[in-house]
């Protein structure tokens, strides 16, 4: 399709979403929850249909030579469908973030001024292979009172269209505007370009996927974007670290799930502990299949270590690889993190009260941690209930985004005839 | 200058700002306040120097044929300098928004998780003629712990450079990084283009000025932008309005300062009151020099009224002009506001409890008001102490932005060795 024929299609989807958002804005909590449970019931009832459509994507993916990892992400197995259903029930159980008025004050002229939590309006999600995001994102957007436009990966098109049918049937059966969640059924990237210009209809864009996709969205969009490019997370083992805490934390952060954004990518060792601790942690990491790359000072302690190259510093391996550097002080660790970190997650291992406080206060990242694994930077783990993504944008949300981050606050003013003098 | 020579200049300014932001992040409240008072003292002491430089801009402006209104905005009169000094003292008196940890919870695994209010980092302000914005914006950014890059209008260049010297002297005398506030001394628009690509150094862009400038910034920037394009504000006089309240509110909203974004631009009258009230309010507005333009139903009641043209609906006059339409219901008023409003400020005049609640809940604007003038949508009036602008972006800030909106919240996690299972 050429752009001129795509424009009216995308324009219609966006306009319909805006229109739906008006009715969602004041939808009752009971109605939103009823829709969520209806989606869960339909996923259960229509499992076969979903898997038939998913099979088409899997077959095409195999023909195209997708990697096993990609095919795994694409598959809507029994377990994945079950977890989508559990997710819907969890979102149903979360408190409705919409409608609360907070911080109400009385101004000297008698005006009552407060801030009401309200939906953002229309959210566009742009994501890659996992089709379960279609349901997860739709559920969170709906609970926060937003309409959502979903644009998944081309390799998941049949699956996403099938899931969209489920969503729309659930809306229809509950008497909610069917355009509350729409899937863009066009795989051409031009469709995304066109959508990203529609700031009159769309309030927020959330891209999830590889750095290339996210950079493309950020550079193209006129609409605000919440995203993180990557997660280059560090752990700093301070001179006052309890090394019995350090080892399990480092192993957990690196090994438990190396392919995710909150996994450990760089280890900083205070010089006072490096001599004794580097051999210990190198051995433990080695036993877990991790390939270490060290700075010149590390190599003086452990000559058999691979030397880190210039491009190892600040690299997001997403793999069982780890770069390690010895630093002289917290200051040096901070300077390193400022240069090579991605403002995602940074942790310190220390028993020193003042050092912990200084780290927490002066390190700029969406989550800063003392004596805990970087893997905890996750909406569920930090108590948000669920997450739609992690932002390192700082604006609006810094860190995991839950239901509250899918809303905004407007000012409400109750007067008795006041005018401004 | 060609772009290739501009790039390193802008790059250096942005990099210096990022570097300064690291030290500002943990600057004490006492030090920030000392700097603010030092700036105030220097403005007082260097008044003559400032006015000499400002005279150069005024002379050049007259030669270029700037309007009297433009020259007025450009002038750093005694009164304007005095109000800058008062502004600095007010910002000094506001509570420091940085460092508080809120919503701390204990997770089931014992992790303590809270959210710490932290500076955004580096803010770029892009504005037009008023040079006093240079001081006002620098003061707010500093108090919130941010570095700021200031890019004022070309017609105010001498004034802005003079004010930048004052700022930097104050920083130096207080031992604070002089790059905490920098003025871009280049008037070419290309300099702005280059700056708007520097997302690695700049966290937020706030443009203030005409719609053309703001659209240019939004379309060019890779960095998040907080802005409002325009203020098309309405008052809906409901069938249950107390008309003794309606008249002074409408007059205040339209007449007190017609050239600002929270002034009234459209009046909606419920059909039940239109017949009797339109002649009254038309007469009052006429006495105040306001030119009314009405819908066909208005013209049937007051045939001498000017008929509104298609482009009058949703127009930001910024002038003593007002468009008026008769509607059948709150629903119709809401549909009108959805179509023609700018999500800035919307008000209802009513004594009906349920109608007021419905208006507050279902109208999407940065401030929604009952029985009060739209002119109250202002940071000072709503209790923020001061404002750096008004956002209708919804993301991060919706409405006036004060010190809190110049910060963000990062997650802080206090562990005792926890790992993720």
mmCIF file of N, CA and C in Angstrom, chain A residues 22 25 107 109 111 115-116 120 199 203 215 219 222 224 229 245 248-249 252 256 338 360-373 375-376 378 380-383 393-396 398 400 405 408-413 415-421, chain B residues 22 25 107 109 111 115-116 120 199 203 215 218-219 222 224 229 245 248-249 252 256 338 360-373 375-376 378 380-383 393-396 398 400 405 408-413 415-421:
data_model
loop_
_atom_site.group_PDB
_atom_site.id
_atom_site.type_symbol
_atom_site.label_atom_id
_atom_site.label_comp_id
_atom_site.label_asym_id
_atom_site.label_seq_id
_atom_site.Cartn_x
_atom_site.Cartn_y
_atom_site.Cartn_z
ATOM 1 N N UNK A 22 -13.240 9.154 25.168
ATOM 2 C CA UNK A 22 -14.163 10.033 25.889
ATOM 3 C C UNK A 22 -15.106 9.218 26.781
ATOM 4 N N UNK A 25 -13.271 7.485 29.818
ATOM 5 C CA UNK A 25 -12.843 8.410 30.872
ATOM 6 C C UNK A 25 -13.669 8.279 32.146
ATOM 7 N N UNK A 107 -7.587 28.031 48.880
ATOM 8 C CA UNK A 107 -6.768 29.211 48.627
ATOM 9 C C UNK A 107 -7.300 30.377 49.450
ATOM 10 N N UNK A 109 -8.516 33.106 48.657
ATOM 11 C CA UNK A 109 -9.777 33.671 48.132
ATOM 12 C C UNK A 109 -10.960 32.711 48.236
ATOM 13 N N UNK A 111 -11.209 29.653 46.955
ATOM 14 C CA UNK A 111 -11.247 28.594 45.941
ATOM 15 C C UNK A 111 -10.743 27.293 46.537
ATOM 16 N N UNK A 115 -6.275 18.097 42.729
ATOM 17 C CA UNK A 115 -5.757 17.478 41.507
ATOM 18 C C UNK A 115 -6.384 16.111 41.346
ATOM 19 N N UNK A 116 -7.124 15.961 40.254
ATOM 20 C CA UNK A 116 -7.852 14.720 40.006
ATOM 21 C C UNK A 116 -7.059 13.811 39.059
ATOM 22 N N UNK A 120 -4.951 9.232 30.599
ATOM 23 C CA UNK A 120 -4.183 10.020 29.640
ATOM 24 C C UNK A 120 -4.987 10.265 28.374
ATOM 25 N N UNK A 199 -0.670 13.637 16.680
ATOM 26 C CA UNK A 199 -0.705 14.124 18.063
ATOM 27 C C UNK A 199 -2.058 14.712 18.450
ATOM 28 N N UNK A 203 -2.082 10.534 22.804
ATOM 29 C CA UNK A 203 -1.431 11.276 23.874
ATOM 30 C C UNK A 203 -0.060 10.733 24.232
ATOM 31 N N UNK A 215 14.705 3.807 18.893
ATOM 32 C CA UNK A 215 15.305 5.032 18.319
ATOM 33 C C UNK A 215 14.469 5.532 17.137
ATOM 34 N N UNK A 219 12.721 9.233 17.156
ATOM 35 C CA UNK A 219 13.107 10.236 16.159
ATOM 36 C C UNK A 219 11.949 10.645 15.265
ATOM 37 N N UNK A 222 5.941 12.862 16.846
ATOM 38 C CA UNK A 222 5.575 14.181 17.373
ATOM 39 C C UNK A 222 4.867 14.036 18.720
ATOM 40 N N UNK A 224 4.507 12.536 22.620
ATOM 41 C CA UNK A 224 5.455 12.144 23.665
ATOM 42 C C UNK A 224 5.671 10.630 23.707
ATOM 43 N N UNK A 229 16.073 2.948 26.124
ATOM 44 C CA UNK A 229 16.809 2.388 24.984
ATOM 45 C C UNK A 229 17.402 1.040 25.365
ATOM 46 N N UNK A 245 26.932 -11.090 51.166
ATOM 47 C CA UNK A 245 25.754 -10.604 50.441
ATOM 48 C C UNK A 245 26.093 -10.369 48.975
ATOM 49 N N UNK A 248 25.840 -13.727 46.187
ATOM 50 C CA UNK A 248 24.524 -14.144 45.656
ATOM 51 C C UNK A 248 23.828 -13.043 44.863
ATOM 52 N N UNK A 249 24.022 -11.789 45.262
ATOM 53 C CA UNK A 249 23.368 -10.689 44.530
ATOM 54 C C UNK A 249 23.941 -10.575 43.117
ATOM 55 N N UNK A 252 22.776 -13.559 41.036
ATOM 56 C CA UNK A 252 21.364 -13.413 40.674
ATOM 57 C C UNK A 252 21.183 -12.377 39.560
ATOM 58 N N UNK A 256 20.420 -15.067 36.530
ATOM 59 C CA UNK A 256 19.058 -15.582 36.616
ATOM 60 C C UNK A 256 18.293 -15.440 35.306
ATOM 61 N N UNK A 338 28.059 7.472 35.503
ATOM 62 C CA UNK A 338 27.569 8.625 34.724
ATOM 63 C C UNK A 338 27.944 8.481 33.258
ATOM 64 N N UNK A 360 22.605 6.410 47.111
ATOM 65 C CA UNK A 360 21.176 6.586 46.843
ATOM 66 C C UNK A 360 20.878 8.008 46.352
ATOM 67 N N UNK A 361 21.528 8.986 46.976
ATOM 68 C CA UNK A 361 21.211 10.378 46.669
ATOM 69 C C UNK A 361 21.847 10.852 45.368
ATOM 70 N N UNK A 362 23.058 10.387 45.075
ATOM 71 C CA UNK A 362 23.802 11.024 43.979
ATOM 72 C C UNK A 362 23.861 10.204 42.696
ATOM 73 N N UNK A 363 23.356 8.993 42.715
ATOM 74 C CA UNK A 363 23.354 8.222 41.469
ATOM 75 C C UNK A 363 22.032 8.456 40.753
ATOM 76 N N UNK A 364 22.127 8.807 39.482
ATOM 77 C CA UNK A 364 20.948 9.131 38.688
ATOM 78 C C UNK A 364 20.537 7.913 37.863
ATOM 79 N N UNK A 365 19.525 7.205 38.346
ATOM 80 C CA UNK A 365 19.001 6.053 37.610
ATOM 81 C C UNK A 365 17.554 5.845 38.033
ATOM 82 N N UNK A 366 16.789 5.148 37.216
ATOM 83 C CA UNK A 366 15.366 4.984 37.518
ATOM 84 C C UNK A 366 15.165 4.195 38.803
ATOM 85 N N UNK A 367 16.120 3.310 39.126
ATOM 86 C CA UNK A 367 16.082 2.644 40.430
ATOM 87 C C UNK A 367 17.518 2.547 40.966
ATOM 88 N N UNK A 368 17.713 2.984 42.200
ATOM 89 C CA UNK A 368 19.007 2.853 42.867
ATOM 90 C C UNK A 368 18.796 1.960 44.083
ATOM 91 N N UNK A 369 19.714 1.020 44.273
ATOM 92 C CA UNK A 369 19.479 -0.039 45.251
ATOM 93 C C UNK A 369 20.683 -0.235 46.162
ATOM 94 N N UNK A 370 20.407 -0.595 47.402
ATOM 95 C CA UNK A 370 21.455 -0.981 48.338
ATOM 96 C C UNK A 370 21.243 -2.452 48.697
ATOM 97 N N UNK A 371 22.294 -3.239 48.528
ATOM 98 C CA UNK A 371 22.266 -4.651 48.942
ATOM 99 C C UNK A 371 21.059 -5.423 48.401
ATOM 100 N N UNK A 372 20.803 -5.249 47.107
ATOM 101 C CA UNK A 372 19.724 -6.006 46.471
ATOM 102 C C UNK A 372 20.066 -6.184 45.000
ATOM 103 N N UNK A 373 19.474 -7.200 44.408
ATOM 104 C CA UNK A 373 19.745 -7.524 43.001
ATOM 105 C C UNK A 373 19.096 -6.513 42.062
ATOM 106 N N UNK A 375 17.807 -7.112 39.432
ATOM 107 C CA UNK A 375 16.632 -7.762 38.840
ATOM 108 C C UNK A 375 15.319 -7.314 39.488
ATOM 109 N N UNK A 376 15.403 -6.626 40.623
ATOM 110 C CA UNK A 376 14.167 -6.146 41.265
ATOM 111 C C UNK A 376 13.563 -4.918 40.588
ATOM 112 N N UNK A 378 11.412 -3.830 38.468
ATOM 113 C CA UNK A 378 10.291 -4.456 37.753
ATOM 114 C C UNK A 378 9.023 -4.044 38.482
ATOM 115 N N UNK A 380 6.114 -5.406 39.068
ATOM 116 C CA UNK A 380 5.571 -6.372 40.024
ATOM 117 C C UNK A 380 6.416 -6.430 41.285
ATOM 118 N N UNK A 381 7.735 -6.503 41.125
ATOM 119 C CA UNK A 381 8.644 -6.629 42.262
ATOM 120 C C UNK A 381 8.643 -5.382 43.151
ATOM 121 N N UNK A 382 8.469 -4.206 42.529
ATOM 122 C CA UNK A 382 8.522 -2.962 43.315
ATOM 123 C C UNK A 382 7.152 -2.566 43.855
ATOM 124 N N UNK A 383 6.145 -3.390 43.595
ATOM 125 C CA UNK A 383 4.845 -3.159 44.231
ATOM 126 C C UNK A 383 3.824 -2.423 43.388
ATOM 127 N N UNK A 393 13.101 7.832 30.646
ATOM 128 C CA UNK A 393 12.913 9.154 30.031
ATOM 129 C C UNK A 393 12.913 10.265 31.082
ATOM 130 N N UNK A 394 12.659 9.929 32.330
ATOM 131 C CA UNK A 394 12.538 10.862 33.454
ATOM 132 C C UNK A 394 11.227 11.636 33.446
ATOM 133 N N UNK A 395 10.800 12.103 32.285
ATOM 134 C CA UNK A 395 9.551 12.853 32.230
ATOM 135 C C UNK A 395 8.385 11.914 32.467
ATOM 136 N N UNK A 396 7.481 12.296 33.370
ATOM 137 C CA UNK A 396 6.247 11.552 33.660
ATOM 138 C C UNK A 396 6.533 10.287 34.458
ATOM 139 N N UNK A 398 9.754 7.478 35.707
ATOM 140 C CA UNK A 398 11.171 7.120 35.762
ATOM 141 C C UNK A 398 11.181 5.777 36.475
ATOM 142 N N UNK A 400 9.709 1.560 36.410
ATOM 143 C CA UNK A 400 8.567 0.785 35.924
ATOM 144 C C UNK A 400 7.293 1.633 35.896
ATOM 145 N N UNK A 405 0.988 5.397 36.297
ATOM 146 C CA UNK A 405 1.751 6.067 35.244
ATOM 147 C C UNK A 405 0.964 6.137 33.934
ATOM 148 N N UNK A 408 -2.894 10.816 34.397
ATOM 149 C CA UNK A 408 -2.274 12.104 34.676
ATOM 150 C C UNK A 408 -3.148 12.830 35.705
ATOM 151 N N UNK A 409 -2.756 14.025 36.118
ATOM 152 C CA UNK A 409 -3.534 14.765 37.102
ATOM 153 C C UNK A 409 -3.977 16.092 36.499
ATOM 154 N N UNK A 410 -5.288 16.341 36.514
ATOM 155 C CA UNK A 410 -5.747 17.656 36.083
ATOM 156 C C UNK A 410 -6.143 18.458 37.322
ATOM 157 N N UNK A 411 -6.110 19.767 37.195
ATOM 158 C CA UNK A 411 -6.545 20.621 38.297
ATOM 159 C C UNK A 411 -8.062 20.731 38.284
ATOM 160 N N UNK A 412 -8.668 20.600 39.468
ATOM 161 C CA UNK A 412 -10.102 20.863 39.589
ATOM 162 C C UNK A 412 -10.265 22.022 40.573
ATOM 163 N N UNK A 413 -11.140 22.926 40.209
ATOM 164 C CA UNK A 413 -11.302 24.157 40.983
ATOM 165 C C UNK A 413 -12.783 24.337 41.296
ATOM 166 N N UNK A 415 -15.319 26.884 42.832
ATOM 167 C CA UNK A 415 -15.434 28.290 43.225
ATOM 168 C C UNK A 415 -16.825 28.629 43.698
ATOM 169 N N UNK A 416 -16.967 29.851 44.176
ATOM 170 C CA UNK A 416 -18.281 30.378 44.575
ATOM 171 C C UNK A 416 -18.470 31.744 43.926
ATOM 172 N N UNK A 417 -17.947 31.875 42.711
ATOM 173 C CA UNK A 417 -18.104 33.152 42.003
ATOM 174 C C UNK A 417 -16.828 33.984 41.950
ATOM 175 N N UNK A 418 -15.693 33.394 42.316
ATOM 176 C CA UNK A 418 -14.443 34.164 42.362
ATOM 177 C C UNK A 418 -14.002 34.685 40.993
ATOM 178 N N UNK A 419 -13.467 35.888 41.019
ATOM 179 C CA UNK A 419 -12.805 36.448 39.840
ATOM 180 C C UNK A 419 -11.404 36.894 40.246
ATOM 181 N N UNK A 420 -10.548 37.063 39.267
ATOM 182 C CA UNK A 420 -9.157 37.401 39.553
ATOM 183 C C UNK A 420 -8.981 38.909 39.556
ATOM 184 N N UNK A 421 -8.284 39.395 40.547
ATOM 185 C CA UNK A 421 -8.101 40.848 40.635
ATOM 186 C C UNK A 421 -6.727 41.238 40.115
ATOM 187 N N UNK B 22 25.178 17.316 37.613
ATOM 188 C CA UNK B 22 25.582 16.302 38.594
ATOM 189 C C UNK B 22 25.834 16.932 39.968
ATOM 190 N N UNK B 25 22.537 18.273 41.677
ATOM 191 C CA UNK B 25 21.641 17.225 42.149
ATOM 192 C C UNK B 25 21.589 17.131 43.673
ATOM 193 N N UNK B 107 8.101 -4.579 51.068
ATOM 194 C CA UNK B 107 7.627 -5.669 50.225
ATOM 195 C C UNK B 107 7.653 -6.981 51.021
ATOM 196 N N UNK B 109 9.216 -9.608 50.655
ATOM 197 C CA UNK B 109 10.577 -10.149 50.843
ATOM 198 C C UNK B 109 11.458 -9.263 51.714
ATOM 199 N N UNK B 111 12.249 -6.063 51.261
ATOM 200 C CA UNK B 111 12.799 -4.865 50.602
ATOM 201 C C UNK B 111 11.987 -3.642 50.999
ATOM 202 N N UNK B 115 9.999 6.216 46.760
ATOM 203 C CA UNK B 115 10.220 7.029 45.561
ATOM 204 C C UNK B 115 10.776 8.371 45.980
ATOM 205 N N UNK B 116 11.990 8.643 45.525
ATOM 206 C CA UNK B 116 12.684 9.874 45.919
ATOM 207 C C UNK B 116 12.515 10.956 44.847
ATOM 208 N N UNK B 120 15.294 16.828 37.447
ATOM 209 C CA UNK B 120 15.225 16.221 36.115
ATOM 210 C C UNK B 120 16.603 16.126 35.486
ATOM 211 N N UNK B 199 19.716 14.690 23.024
ATOM 212 C CA UNK B 199 18.992 14.008 24.102
ATOM 213 C C UNK B 199 19.920 13.310 25.082
ATOM 214 N N UNK B 203 17.329 16.808 29.278
ATOM 215 C CA UNK B 203 16.211 15.947 29.680
ATOM 216 C C UNK B 203 14.850 16.488 29.285
ATOM 217 N N UNK B 215 5.282 24.792 17.697
ATOM 218 C CA UNK B 215 5.169 23.692 16.726
ATOM 219 C C UNK B 215 6.533 23.341 16.155
ATOM 220 N N UNK B 218 8.372 21.261 18.829
ATOM 221 C CA UNK B 218 7.802 19.919 18.979
ATOM 222 C C UNK B 218 8.171 19.020 17.809
ATOM 223 N N UNK B 219 8.149 19.595 16.607
ATOM 224 C CA UNK B 219 8.428 18.773 15.429
ATOM 225 C C UNK B 219 9.908 18.446 15.280
ATOM 226 N N UNK B 222 14.111 15.759 19.581
ATOM 227 C CA UNK B 222 14.173 14.364 20.023
ATOM 228 C C UNK B 222 14.003 14.275 21.533
ATOM 229 N N UNK B 224 12.051 15.155 25.149
ATOM 230 C CA UNK B 224 10.658 15.433 25.534
ATOM 231 C C UNK B 224 10.393 16.940 25.673
ATOM 232 N N UNK B 229 0.074 24.624 22.981
ATOM 233 C CA UNK B 229 0.070 25.375 21.730
ATOM 234 C C UNK B 229 -0.696 26.680 21.902
ATOM 235 N N UNK B 245 -23.562 35.324 39.443
ATOM 236 C CA UNK B 245 -22.158 34.895 39.437
ATOM 237 C C UNK B 245 -21.622 34.899 38.008
ATOM 238 N N UNK B 248 -20.014 38.598 36.372
ATOM 239 C CA UNK B 248 -18.647 39.031 36.736
ATOM 240 C C UNK B 248 -17.572 38.038 36.310
ATOM 241 N N UNK B 249 -17.878 36.722 36.340
ATOM 242 C CA UNK B 249 -16.882 35.712 35.938
ATOM 243 C C UNK B 249 -16.573 35.843 34.447
ATOM 244 N N UNK B 252 -14.592 39.028 33.844
ATOM 245 C CA UNK B 252 -13.215 38.879 34.315
ATOM 246 C C UNK B 252 -12.397 38.016 33.358
ATOM 247 N N UNK B 256 -10.180 41.103 31.703
ATOM 248 C CA UNK B 256 -9.114 41.533 32.604
ATOM 249 C C UNK B 256 -7.751 41.548 31.942
ATOM 250 N N UNK B 338 -14.904 19.300 23.304
ATOM 251 C CA UNK B 338 -14.007 18.264 22.767
ATOM 252 C C UNK B 338 -13.515 18.643 21.365
ATOM 253 N N UNK B 360 -16.915 18.408 35.975
ATOM 254 C CA UNK B 360 -15.570 18.215 36.523
ATOM 255 C C UNK B 360 -14.985 16.867 36.085
ATOM 256 N N UNK B 361 -15.823 15.833 36.089
ATOM 257 C CA UNK B 361 -15.325 14.483 35.803
ATOM 258 C C UNK B 361 -15.100 14.241 34.320
ATOM 259 N N UNK B 362 -15.959 14.801 33.483
ATOM 260 C CA UNK B 362 -15.941 14.365 32.074
ATOM 261 C C UNK B 362 -15.310 15.369 31.115
ATOM 262 N N UNK B 363 -14.951 16.530 31.601
ATOM 263 C CA UNK B 363 -14.294 17.480 30.692
ATOM 264 C C UNK B 363 -12.782 17.290 30.800
ATOM 265 N N UNK B 364 -12.149 17.139 29.650
ATOM 266 C CA UNK B 364 -10.707 16.890 29.613
ATOM 267 C C UNK B 364 -9.968 18.193 29.340
ATOM 268 N N UNK B 365 -9.426 18.778 30.414
ATOM 269 C CA UNK B 365 -8.642 20.005 30.277
ATOM 270 C C UNK B 365 -7.687 20.073 31.457
ATOM 271 N N UNK B 366 -6.623 20.852 31.314
ATOM 272 C CA UNK B 366 -5.617 20.897 32.380
ATOM 273 C C UNK B 366 -6.200 21.494 33.657
ATOM 274 N N UNK B 367 -7.209 22.361 33.524
ATOM 275 C CA UNK B 367 -7.960 22.824 34.696
ATOM 276 C C UNK B 367 -9.435 22.914 34.343
ATOM 277 N N UNK B 368 -10.260 22.298 35.184
ATOM 278 C CA UNK B 368 -11.713 22.384 35.025
ATOM 279 C C UNK B 368 -12.264 23.080 36.265
ATOM 280 N N UNK B 369 -13.174 24.029 36.055
ATOM 281 C CA UNK B 369 -13.586 24.911 37.139
ATOM 282 C C UNK B 369 -15.094 25.022 37.236
ATOM 283 N N UNK B 370 -15.569 25.185 38.468
ATOM 284 C CA UNK B 370 -16.977 25.473 38.700
ATOM 285 C C UNK B 370 -17.081 26.861 39.317
ATOM 286 N N UNK B 371 -17.873 27.707 38.736
ATOM 287 C CA UNK B 371 -18.159 29.040 39.280
ATOM 288 C C UNK B 371 -16.899 29.838 39.619
ATOM 289 N N UNK B 372 -15.947 29.837 38.683
ATOM 290 C CA UNK B 372 -14.737 30.644 38.871
ATOM 291 C C UNK B 372 -14.205 31.057 37.505
ATOM 292 N N UNK B 373 -13.430 32.112 37.499
ATOM 293 C CA UNK B 373 -12.894 32.655 36.247
ATOM 294 C C UNK B 373 -11.784 31.769 35.697
ATOM 295 N N UNK B 375 -9.274 32.682 34.347
ATOM 296 C CA UNK B 375 -8.008 33.372 34.617
ATOM 297 C C UNK B 375 -7.253 32.768 35.801
ATOM 298 N N UNK B 376 -7.924 31.919 36.600
ATOM 299 C CA UNK B 376 -7.232 31.299 37.742
ATOM 300 C C UNK B 376 -6.301 30.156 37.344
ATOM 301 N N UNK B 378 -3.281 29.303 36.664
ATOM 302 C CA UNK B 378 -1.986 29.974 36.781
ATOM 303 C C UNK B 378 -1.315 29.399 38.026
ATOM 304 N N UNK B 380 0.707 30.532 40.321
ATOM 305 C CA UNK B 380 0.580 31.325 41.551
ATOM 306 C C UNK B 380 -0.825 31.227 42.119
ATOM 307 N N UNK B 381 -1.834 31.377 41.252
ATOM 308 C CA UNK B 381 -3.224 31.372 41.707
ATOM 309 C C UNK B 381 -3.665 30.008 42.237
ATOM 310 N N UNK B 382 -3.117 28.930 41.671
ATOM 311 C CA UNK B 382 -3.543 27.593 42.100
ATOM 312 C C UNK B 382 -2.689 27.057 43.247
ATOM 313 N N UNK B 383 -1.741 27.874 43.709
ATOM 314 C CA UNK B 383 -1.013 27.508 44.921
ATOM 315 C C UNK B 383 0.338 26.856 44.699
ATOM 316 N N UNK B 393 0.240 19.004 27.601
ATOM 317 C CA UNK B 393 0.801 17.789 27.015
ATOM 318 C C UNK B 393 0.258 16.531 27.699
ATOM 319 N N UNK B 394 -0.224 16.674 28.938
ATOM 320 C CA UNK B 394 -0.721 15.574 29.781
ATOM 321 C C UNK B 394 0.407 14.745 30.382
ATOM 322 N N UNK B 395 1.428 14.448 29.600
ATOM 323 C CA UNK B 395 2.533 13.652 30.141
ATOM 324 C C UNK B 395 3.318 14.504 31.129
ATOM 325 N N UNK B 396 3.584 13.945 32.308
ATOM 326 C CA UNK B 396 4.406 14.581 33.343
ATOM 327 C C UNK B 396 3.675 15.724 34.032
ATOM 328 N N UNK B 398 0.169 18.446 33.664
ATOM 329 C CA UNK B 398 -1.050 18.866 32.969
ATOM 330 C C UNK B 398 -1.512 20.090 33.742
ATOM 331 N N UNK B 400 -0.454 24.204 35.126
ATOM 332 C CA UNK B 400 0.728 24.992 35.479
ATOM 333 C C UNK B 400 1.829 24.099 36.041
ATOM 334 N N UNK B 405 7.020 20.036 39.336
ATOM 335 C CA UNK B 405 6.999 19.559 37.948
ATOM 336 C C UNK B 405 8.391 19.655 37.306
ATOM 337 N N UNK B 408 11.533 14.783 39.158
ATOM 338 C CA UNK B 408 10.918 13.501 38.838
ATOM 339 C C UNK B 408 11.092 12.593 40.055
ATOM 340 N N UNK B 409 10.613 11.367 39.995
ATOM 341 C CA UNK B 409 10.739 10.450 41.125
ATOM 342 C C UNK B 409 11.496 9.209 40.683
ATOM 343 N N UNK B 410 12.574 8.903 41.385
ATOM 344 C CA UNK B 410 13.255 7.641 41.096
ATOM 345 C C UNK B 410 12.926 6.653 42.212
ATOM 346 N N UNK B 411 13.028 5.364 41.890
ATOM 347 C CA UNK B 411 12.807 4.342 42.904
ATOM 348 C C UNK B 411 14.080 4.179 43.726
ATOM 349 N N UNK B 412 13.918 4.098 45.055
ATOM 350 C CA UNK B 412 15.045 3.758 45.919
ATOM 351 C C UNK B 412 14.681 2.461 46.652
ATOM 352 N N UNK B 413 15.657 1.577 46.704
ATOM 353 C CA UNK B 413 15.409 0.243 47.247
ATOM 354 C C UNK B 413 16.463 -0.062 48.308
ATOM 355 N N UNK B 415 17.830 -2.901 50.583
ATOM 356 C CA UNK B 415 17.770 -4.341 50.758
ATOM 357 C C UNK B 415 18.669 -4.821 51.878
ATOM 358 N N UNK B 416 18.577 -6.094 52.160
ATOM 359 C CA UNK B 416 19.466 -6.745 53.137
ATOM 360 C C UNK B 416 20.043 -8.010 52.513
ATOM 361 N N UNK B 417 20.293 -7.936 51.206
ATOM 362 C CA UNK B 417 20.870 -9.086 50.525
ATOM 363 C C UNK B 417 19.884 -9.853 49.651
ATOM 364 N N UNK B 418 18.710 -9.263 49.409
ATOM 365 C CA UNK B 418 17.676 -9.984 48.641
ATOM 366 C C UNK B 418 18.104 -10.269 47.193
ATOM 367 N N UNK B 419 17.692 -11.448 46.736
ATOM 368 C CA UNK B 419 17.830 -11.785 45.321
ATOM 369 C C UNK B 419 16.459 -12.222 44.806
ATOM 370 N N UNK B 420 16.315 -12.219 43.489
ATOM 371 C CA UNK B 420 15.023 -12.543 42.902
ATOM 372 C C UNK B 420 14.942 -14.030 42.593
ATOM 373 N N UNK B 421 13.811 -14.606 42.947
ATOM 374 C CA UNK B 421 13.689 -16.048 42.710
ATOM 375 C C UNK B 421 12.902 -16.301 41.435
#
